[in-house]
Structure formats: C-alpha cells, structure tokens
Amino acid sequence: MVGVPRSNGCLRCVKRRVKCDQRLPGCARCETYGQPCPGYDKGFKFIIGKPYRDRRRPASDRKDVAPKSATSSSEIELDSACQDLIPREEPASLISPDVNVMQHLYVLIDDFSQPITPSPAHVVTRWFGFLPSIYGQNRVLDATIRSFTAHHFGRLAENSQMVSYARSAYGEALRGLRRSLETPAESLSTHVFCAVVLLCMYELFTDTDDPESWMKHAKGLSQLVKIRGPDRYSNALDYSLLKASRGLIVMHSMFSGEECFLASDEWHEKMRQQFTSDMPSDLHHSIELFFAYFTHAPSLAHKLYSLRHVDVTSTAALQTITQVLSKALEMQTKLAIWYEQFSQIAPPPLEILSSTGDELYPVILTYKDVNQATIYCAYYSYMVVIHEILKTCCQPGEHAAMVVYFRDQICKSVEYASVGIMGPYRMGFPLRVAFEIADPVTRSWILNRLGQFSKIYAAAQPENYKTIL
C-alpha cells in the first residue's frame, strides 16, 4: 500500500536515520556530511506488510546456486526493518526479499561513496557497484552480501535483530567459503574472490571483540590473490576487486612481516592497465606509478624494524644499514620526481581553519576530493618511513624534522579525509604510521580520533594500538 513518510527531516537525514535540523533551504547536517541537502519533499513510499518470494528459476538454470527454501523469519525481519532506508520502488518490485537485498545494496553503495557521488573512478564503490548484478549467482557470495548489508543497515537503524542476522549470515558465508576453497572448480572463481574481499571488509567494520581478526582474512586474501596469478584479472570485476584488495595486502605485509608479493614487475604491469575511462589517463598513470613504489614500503619498514633491535655496530647490522640506506635514498629520489608530477595533475592541499576548533591542529588540509586525499596521505606515510630510516641510519639531513612534518600532514588531513563511512578506512593506515612515531601529545590526539572512528570501524579501536617500529 502507499503511505506518506511521517518524518519532517530531509531525504538524506531520513535515510541515514539521524535527526535533521530542518534548516531552509537545506539542512546543516548534509553540509557536514559533505553533500548538498536534497530537500524535504518525500513524495510517497510503498509499505508492505509481509514480503514473500516470487517464483524463482529452476536451480538447474542458475549456475552455482542451490535451491533455496522458503523465506526465513530472519529475512523477513531484515526486510521490514529496512523499509525506511531503501529507495522508493514500484509495488511489484517489493515482493521478494532478494529484490529488497538489491535495493539495500544500491543505498549501501551510495552510503559508502560519500562524500562524493558514486562513480567507476571510486575504487571501492566501483566493485560494490557490481554486487547487485551478481547477487543470486553464488550461495557463498549471497550470504556474504546479506551479512555485510544487514550489518550496515542494522548499525544505522540500531536494530539488534538485523545485526544478529548479519552475524548468522556471516557464519553461513564462512562455512560455505571453506567448502568452496576446497573445491578446485570454485576456489579460484570470481565469486569466491569477491566473497573473500567482502568478508575482509566485514571484519574491519564489525569485529569489536577481536579487531585484529581482519589480519587473518587479509592473509587469506593475499594468498588467494597470489595463487590466482596476474592473468586471472582480465575483466572489469576481477580488476576492480584486485584494486580494492591491494591496500589490504600491503597493510597485511607491513604488519605481519611477510614480503609483499605485489612488489614485482608482473603485478605492476597488471595494475597499470586501465579498465575505465572515467579517470583521466595521466591521473591513472600517476596513481599506479605511486602504488608500484608503495608496494616496496613493507620491505623498507621490516628492515627499519630489524635495525631497532640489533647492535648497529655489528658487521651484519652494517651490511643491513648499507642496503636499506641505498634503497631508502633511491625511493626518496623516485618519490620526489613522482610528487612533482602528481602535484601538477592533482592540486596539493590548501590550509584552512578547522571547523571543530581543534586545539592541537587548528589549521587543517583540504583537497580537491577524498580520492586524491587518500593518495597524498599514503605519500605522507611513505615519507615518514623513509625519513625515519634515514634518521636511524644517521644520514645527514633534517630527517627528524621531516618525520614530524609528514606526521602532521597526516593528522591535519583527518578532518577532511575521514568523512563518510569509508573515511576511517581511508585514514587507517596513515594514522597507524603516524602513531608509530608520535610524541605523547600527538599520540593521545590520534587515539581520540581512533576512538571516534571505532564506532563504525572496529579495526580502529584505540585499546588495540601499540607501537611496532
């Protein structure tokens, strides 16, 4: 049946389930969220009392999908609790919980894209954008999608039943994934690869009991990507998943002590390919060049760590110092050339006053968009590692001051780059690096920001941060 929404808030605040200040012509909350206010005209929405399944195609006609039973009570609860969060649709499209999952996916894609409009140029939303078209093709992936989607809307709506359902679907996905990984015909499929990526994202956002559990999934993800080999990433979805995975692979390598297999010419060549024309070719080339350099960051960090725990006057230590110093200086030169070129394509950040009146960082950095901010912050992180190595190796220069400078560049980027649901994910690695070399005051500031992030991004829980280097 048709009803009129009761909330007087703007469309975006209603969808996000937050209190709208109802300012005219647009509310202030939307400005804070980083988007123009869509206004207060609600139109009509369709309300259904009890969803039911439409007739599905026979299992024999659907590849990799087993027959499904009748609608479970959990699926009905998931659907009914989300009615205020999904786009308006024609009544006929609201008869199936599976259709409603796809409706929720479209909203999820929009939510995870903020504060910019969803586009193929946005790495995460690009592969999220494939999910509606492949939902219903693989049971493991379906359970993973339902789990991730239910958790997102359950958290927004503060609905414990939806969050509980998300955990149940997560368990179903893990059990199915184990079976698929043991089946040669399925283990290297695109569907299984997509499920592994999404499960790793789920861990980052949800596991408040063990926020380090994402490392286990990141290790499995790294192994799967490596086993599949570069040649398997030959279509837009596989390539998008590879792009979405590589940050997690580098992070895992950095903190696990394992070598980053992506630091090879064959992988660099694969990742230089461009499957979308939405990003200018010069910007794409510059970003890929940086990431090729970035894959070498874990090995440099590992050598820095080893120098912190050996007698630097020993013969073995002197050999290590010679090797790491040579590589650090080489990478410093390469990054200097890269930065000069990249800053001509993507304007460097501007300094403005903090809107929050931050005492430690009253002046913050703003960028053209969050995608470019992510690259700049990754660059700052890399420069912290390089200058920390040069300082440790007693290389002449103001390296201690440069470490502080790039650390502050990271912290001054937080207010701008951490907006939206993916904000804490974007800033997770740079803040982790800044935390390593921060003084007590700055470390306290970082922990405070991490505490705010952990409300939606479990991996940022401050009590689990400790220095490694």
mmCIF file of N, CA, C and O in Angstrom, residues 254-305:
data_model
loop_
_atom_site.group_PDB
_atom_site.id
_atom_site.type_symbol
_atom_site.label_atom_id
_atom_site.label_comp_id
_atom_site.label_asym_id
_atom_site.label_seq_id
_atom_site.Cartn_x
_atom_site.Cartn_y
_atom_site.Cartn_z
ATOM 1 N N MET A 254 52.879 -5.228 5.704
ATOM 2 C CA MET A 254 53.565 -4.276 6.579
ATOM 3 C C MET A 254 53.584 -4.751 8.021
ATOM 4 O O MET A 254 54.625 -4.717 8.693
ATOM 5 N N PHE A 255 52.450 -5.215 8.523
ATOM 6 C CA PHE A 255 52.328 -5.521 9.951
ATOM 7 C C PHE A 255 52.545 -6.995 10.280
ATOM 8 O O PHE A 255 52.660 -7.343 11.453
ATOM 9 N N SER A 256 52.609 -7.846 9.256
ATOM 10 C CA SER A 256 52.859 -9.258 9.507
ATOM 11 C C SER A 256 54.333 -9.615 9.377
ATOM 12 O O SER A 256 54.773 -10.661 9.860
ATOM 13 N N GLY A 257 55.093 -8.764 8.706
ATOM 14 C CA GLY A 257 56.498 -9.063 8.478
ATOM 15 C C GLY A 257 56.744 -9.881 7.236
ATOM 16 O O GLY A 257 57.889 -10.210 6.914
ATOM 17 N N GLU A 258 55.670 -10.228 6.502
ATOM 18 C CA GLU A 258 55.811 -11.025 5.285
ATOM 19 C C GLU A 258 56.099 -10.115 4.083
ATOM 20 O O GLU A 258 55.690 -8.960 4.052
ATOM 21 N N GLU A 259 56.800 -10.663 3.116
ATOM 22 C CA GLU A 259 57.106 -9.903 1.911
ATOM 23 C C GLU A 259 55.828 -9.610 1.131
ATOM 24 O O GLU A 259 54.898 -10.420 1.126
ATOM 25 N N CYS A 260 55.801 -8.474 0.469
ATOM 26 C CA CYS A 260 54.643 -8.107 -0.355
ATOM 27 C C CYS A 260 54.880 -8.615 -1.776
ATOM 28 O O CYS A 260 55.734 -8.089 -2.495
ATOM 29 N N PHE A 261 54.111 -9.627 -2.177
ATOM 30 C CA PHE A 261 54.314 -10.232 -3.490
ATOM 31 C C PHE A 261 53.933 -9.295 -4.627
ATOM 32 O O PHE A 261 54.330 -9.501 -5.786
ATOM 33 N N LEU A 262 53.161 -8.240 -4.321
ATOM 34 C CA LEU A 262 52.770 -7.291 -5.362
ATOM 35 C C LEU A 262 53.943 -6.447 -5.848
ATOM 36 O O LEU A 262 53.839 -5.766 -6.870
ATOM 37 N N ALA A 263 55.068 -6.491 -5.123
ATOM 38 C CA ALA A 263 56.242 -5.697 -5.489
ATOM 39 C C ALA A 263 57.056 -6.419 -6.560
ATOM 40 O O ALA A 263 58.245 -6.705 -6.384
ATOM 41 N N SER A 264 56.409 -6.719 -7.674
ATOM 42 C CA SER A 264 57.094 -7.388 -8.782
ATOM 43 C C SER A 264 56.611 -6.763 -10.087
ATOM 44 O O SER A 264 55.508 -6.205 -10.160
ATOM 45 N N ASP A 265 57.431 -6.866 -11.113
ATOM 46 C CA ASP A 265 57.103 -6.234 -12.391
ATOM 47 C C ASP A 265 55.821 -6.782 -13.002
ATOM 48 O O ASP A 265 55.044 -6.040 -13.605
ATOM 49 N N GLU A 266 55.570 -8.105 -12.865
ATOM 50 C CA GLU A 266 54.377 -8.681 -13.493
ATOM 51 C C GLU A 266 53.094 -8.157 -12.845
ATOM 52 O O GLU A 266 52.097 -7.916 -13.526
ATOM 53 N N TRP A 267 53.124 -7.958 -11.536
ATOM 54 C CA TRP A 267 51.956 -7.398 -10.866
ATOM 55 C C TRP A 267 51.831 -5.898 -11.163
ATOM 56 O O TRP A 267 50.723 -5.389 -11.337
ATOM 57 N N HIS A 268 52.945 -5.208 -11.208
ATOM 58 C CA HIS A 268 52.896 -3.779 -11.559
ATOM 59 C C HIS A 268 52.318 -3.593 -12.955
ATOM 60 O O HIS A 268 51.509 -2.690 -13.193
ATOM 61 N N GLU A 269 52.721 -4.436 -13.878
ATOM 62 C CA GLU A 269 52.217 -4.355 -15.244
ATOM 63 C C GLU A 269 50.712 -4.595 -15.287
ATOM 64 O O GLU A 269 49.976 -3.902 -15.998
ATOM 65 N N LYS A 270 50.237 -5.570 -14.527
ATOM 66 C CA LYS A 270 48.801 -5.857 -14.477
ATOM 67 C C LYS A 270 48.034 -4.670 -13.916
ATOM 68 O O LYS A 270 46.997 -4.277 -14.450
ATOM 69 N N MET A 271 48.533 -4.070 -12.837
ATOM 70 C CA MET A 271 47.785 -2.998 -12.179
ATOM 71 C C MET A 271 47.852 -1.674 -12.935
ATOM 72 O O MET A 271 47.054 -0.777 -12.680
ATOM 73 N N ARG A 272 48.793 -1.563 -13.891
ATOM 74 C CA ARG A 272 48.847 -0.347 -14.710
ATOM 75 C C ARG A 272 47.740 -0.304 -15.747
ATOM 76 O O ARG A 272 47.443 0.754 -16.308
ATOM 77 N N GLN A 273 47.115 -1.435 -16.033
ATOM 78 C CA GLN A 273 46.049 -1.467 -17.022
ATOM 79 C C GLN A 273 44.858 -0.635 -16.546
ATOM 80 O O GLN A 273 44.565 -0.581 -15.361
ATOM 81 N N GLN A 274 44.185 -0.002 -17.471
ATOM 82 C CA GLN A 274 43.050 0.864 -17.130
ATOM 83 C C GLN A 274 41.788 0.306 -17.769
ATOM 84 O O GLN A 274 41.669 0.252 -18.993
ATOM 85 N N PHE A 275 40.830 -0.112 -16.904
ATOM 86 C CA PHE A 275 39.594 -0.716 -17.379
ATOM 87 C C PHE A 275 38.438 0.282 -17.440
ATOM 88 O O PHE A 275 37.333 -0.083 -17.784
ATOM 89 N N THR A 276 38.689 1.527 -17.065
ATOM 90 C CA THR A 276 37.629 2.528 -17.099
ATOM 91 C C THR A 276 38.179 3.821 -17.669
ATOM 92 O O THR A 276 39.346 4.160 -17.457
ATOM 93 N N SER A 277 37.336 4.527 -18.386
ATOM 94 C CA SER A 277 37.753 5.803 -18.974
ATOM 95 C C SER A 277 37.290 6.984 -18.143
ATOM 96 O O SER A 277 37.449 8.133 -18.550
ATOM 97 N N ASP A 278 36.709 6.694 -16.965
ATOM 98 C CA ASP A 278 36.186 7.768 -16.127
ATOM 99 C C ASP A 278 37.290 8.575 -15.456
ATOM 100 O O ASP A 278 37.063 9.698 -15.000
ATOM 101 N N MET A 279 38.494 8.007 -15.372
ATOM 102 C CA MET A 279 39.611 8.715 -14.771
ATOM 103 C C MET A 279 40.579 9.148 -15.873
ATOM 104 O O MET A 279 40.924 8.345 -16.743
ATOM 105 N N PRO A 280 41.013 10.403 -15.871
ATOM 106 C CA PRO A 280 41.990 10.838 -16.881
ATOM 107 C C PRO A 280 43.219 9.934 -16.881
ATOM 108 O O PRO A 280 43.685 9.507 -15.824
ATOM 109 N N SER A 281 43.741 9.639 -18.058
ATOM 110 C CA SER A 281 44.843 8.686 -18.177
ATOM 111 C C SER A 281 46.091 9.143 -17.433
ATOM 112 O O SER A 281 46.812 8.309 -16.855
ATOM 113 N N ASP A 282 46.365 10.463 -17.423
ATOM 114 C CA ASP A 282 47.569 10.928 -16.722
ATOM 115 C C ASP A 282 47.434 10.752 -15.215
ATOM 116 O O ASP A 282 48.399 10.388 -14.529
ATOM 117 N N LEU A 283 46.217 10.954 -14.683
ATOM 118 C CA LEU A 283 45.990 10.749 -13.257
ATOM 119 C C LEU A 283 46.092 9.260 -12.922
ATOM 120 O O LEU A 283 46.709 8.883 -11.916
ATOM 121 N N HIS A 284 45.488 8.417 -13.764
ATOM 122 C CA HIS A 284 45.559 6.970 -13.558
ATOM 123 C C HIS A 284 47.015 6.499 -13.560
ATOM 124 O O HIS A 284 47.444 5.735 -12.689
ATOM 125 N N HIS A 285 47.786 6.950 -14.526
ATOM 126 C CA HIS A 285 49.191 6.542 -14.634
ATOM 127 C C HIS A 285 49.978 6.990 -13.395
ATOM 128 O O HIS A 285 50.788 6.219 -12.864
ATOM 129 N N SER A 286 49.727 8.198 -12.925
ATOM 130 C CA SER A 286 50.455 8.716 -11.771
ATOM 131 C C SER A 286 50.122 7.935 -10.502
ATOM 132 O O SER A 286 51.003 7.608 -9.706
ATOM 133 N N ILE A 287 48.843 7.613 -10.319
ATOM 134 C CA ILE A 287 48.430 6.841 -9.147
ATOM 135 C C ILE A 287 49.043 5.450 -9.186
ATOM 136 O O ILE A 287 49.532 4.934 -8.167
ATOM 137 N N GLU A 288 49.036 4.822 -10.358
ATOM 138 C CA GLU A 288 49.597 3.475 -10.478
ATOM 139 C C GLU A 288 51.108 3.469 -10.279
ATOM 140 O O GLU A 288 51.663 2.516 -9.723
ATOM 141 N N LEU A 289 51.779 4.527 -10.723
ATOM 142 C CA LEU A 289 53.216 4.628 -10.502
ATOM 143 C C LEU A 289 53.511 4.721 -9.015
ATOM 144 O O LEU A 289 54.425 4.059 -8.499
ATOM 145 N N PHE A 290 52.710 5.513 -8.300
ATOM 146 C CA PHE A 290 52.909 5.616 -6.858
ATOM 147 C C PHE A 290 52.680 4.269 -6.182
ATOM 148 O O PHE A 290 53.448 3.865 -5.306
ATOM 149 N N PHE A 291 51.618 3.573 -6.600
ATOM 150 C CA PHE A 291 51.347 2.306 -5.927
ATOM 151 C C PHE A 291 52.440 1.285 -6.208
ATOM 152 O O PHE A 291 52.748 0.460 -5.343
ATOM 153 N N ALA A 292 53.030 1.324 -7.397
ATOM 154 C CA ALA A 292 54.158 0.436 -7.683
ATOM 155 C C ALA A 292 55.292 0.713 -6.690
ATOM 156 O O ALA A 292 55.936 -0.218 -6.187
ATOM 157 N N TYR A 293 55.534 1.991 -6.394
ATOM 158 C CA TYR A 293 56.537 2.342 -5.385
ATOM 159 C C TYR A 293 56.082 1.905 -3.988
ATOM 160 O O TYR A 293 56.875 1.435 -3.174
ATOM 161 N N PHE A 294 54.805 2.044 -3.740
ATOM 162 C CA PHE A 294 54.260 1.797 -2.398
ATOM 163 C C PHE A 294 54.370 0.326 -2.012
ATOM 164 O O PHE A 294 54.466 0.002 -0.827
ATOM 165 N N THR A 295 54.341 -0.565 -2.985
ATOM 166 C CA THR A 295 54.439 -1.995 -2.672
ATOM 167 C C THR A 295 55.797 -2.358 -2.077
ATOM 168 O O THR A 295 55.952 -3.453 -1.519
ATOM 169 N N HIS A 296 56.785 -1.470 -2.204
ATOM 170 C CA HIS A 296 58.102 -1.713 -1.617
ATOM 171 C C HIS A 296 58.197 -1.182 -0.182
ATOM 172 O O HIS A 296 59.203 -1.422 0.494
ATOM 173 N N ALA A 297 57.169 -0.466 0.277
ATOM 174 C CA ALA A 297 57.195 0.114 1.623
ATOM 175 C C ALA A 297 57.311 -0.946 2.724
ATOM 176 O O ALA A 297 58.063 -0.754 3.685
ATOM 177 N N PRO A 298 56.581 -2.090 2.639
ATOM 178 C CA PRO A 298 56.710 -3.080 3.712
ATOM 179 C C PRO A 298 58.135 -3.574 3.922
ATOM 180 O O PRO A 298 58.594 -3.703 5.059
ATOM 181 N N SER A 299 58.867 -3.855 2.831
ATOM 182 C CA SER A 299 60.232 -4.365 2.996
ATOM 183 C C SER A 299 61.130 -3.331 3.656
ATOM 184 O O SER A 299 61.989 -3.677 4.479
ATOM 185 N N LEU A 300 60.930 -2.050 3.333
ATOM 186 C CA LEU A 300 61.708 -0.997 3.990
ATOM 187 C C LEU A 300 61.356 -0.906 5.473
ATOM 188 O O LEU A 300 62.244 -0.751 6.324
ATOM 189 N N ALA A 301 60.063 -1.001 5.781
ATOM 190 C CA ALA A 301 59.639 -0.945 7.187
ATOM 191 C C ALA A 301 60.183 -2.142 7.968
ATOM 192 O O ALA A 301 60.578 -1.999 9.131
ATOM 193 N N HIS A 302 60.225 -3.313 7.348
ATOM 194 C CA HIS A 302 60.753 -4.503 8.026
ATOM 195 C C HIS A 302 62.235 -4.327 8.350
ATOM 196 O O HIS A 302 62.693 -4.697 9.441
ATOM 197 N N LYS A 303 62.982 -3.743 7.424
ATOM 198 C CA LYS A 303 64.409 -3.518 7.667
ATOM 199 C C LYS A 303 64.615 -2.471 8.757
ATOM 200 O O LYS A 303 65.537 -2.570 9.576
ATOM 201 N N LEU A 304 63.748 -1.447 8.769
ATOM 202 C CA LEU A 304 63.821 -0.451 9.832
ATOM 203 C C LEU A 304 63.572 -1.098 11.186
ATOM 204 O O LEU A 304 64.275 -0.818 12.163
ATOM 205 N N TYR A 305 62.592 -1.971 11.233
ATOM 206 C CA TYR A 305 62.282 -2.682 12.477
ATOM 207 C C TYR A 305 63.478 -3.506 12.945
ATOM 208 O O TYR A 305 63.811 -3.528 14.129
#
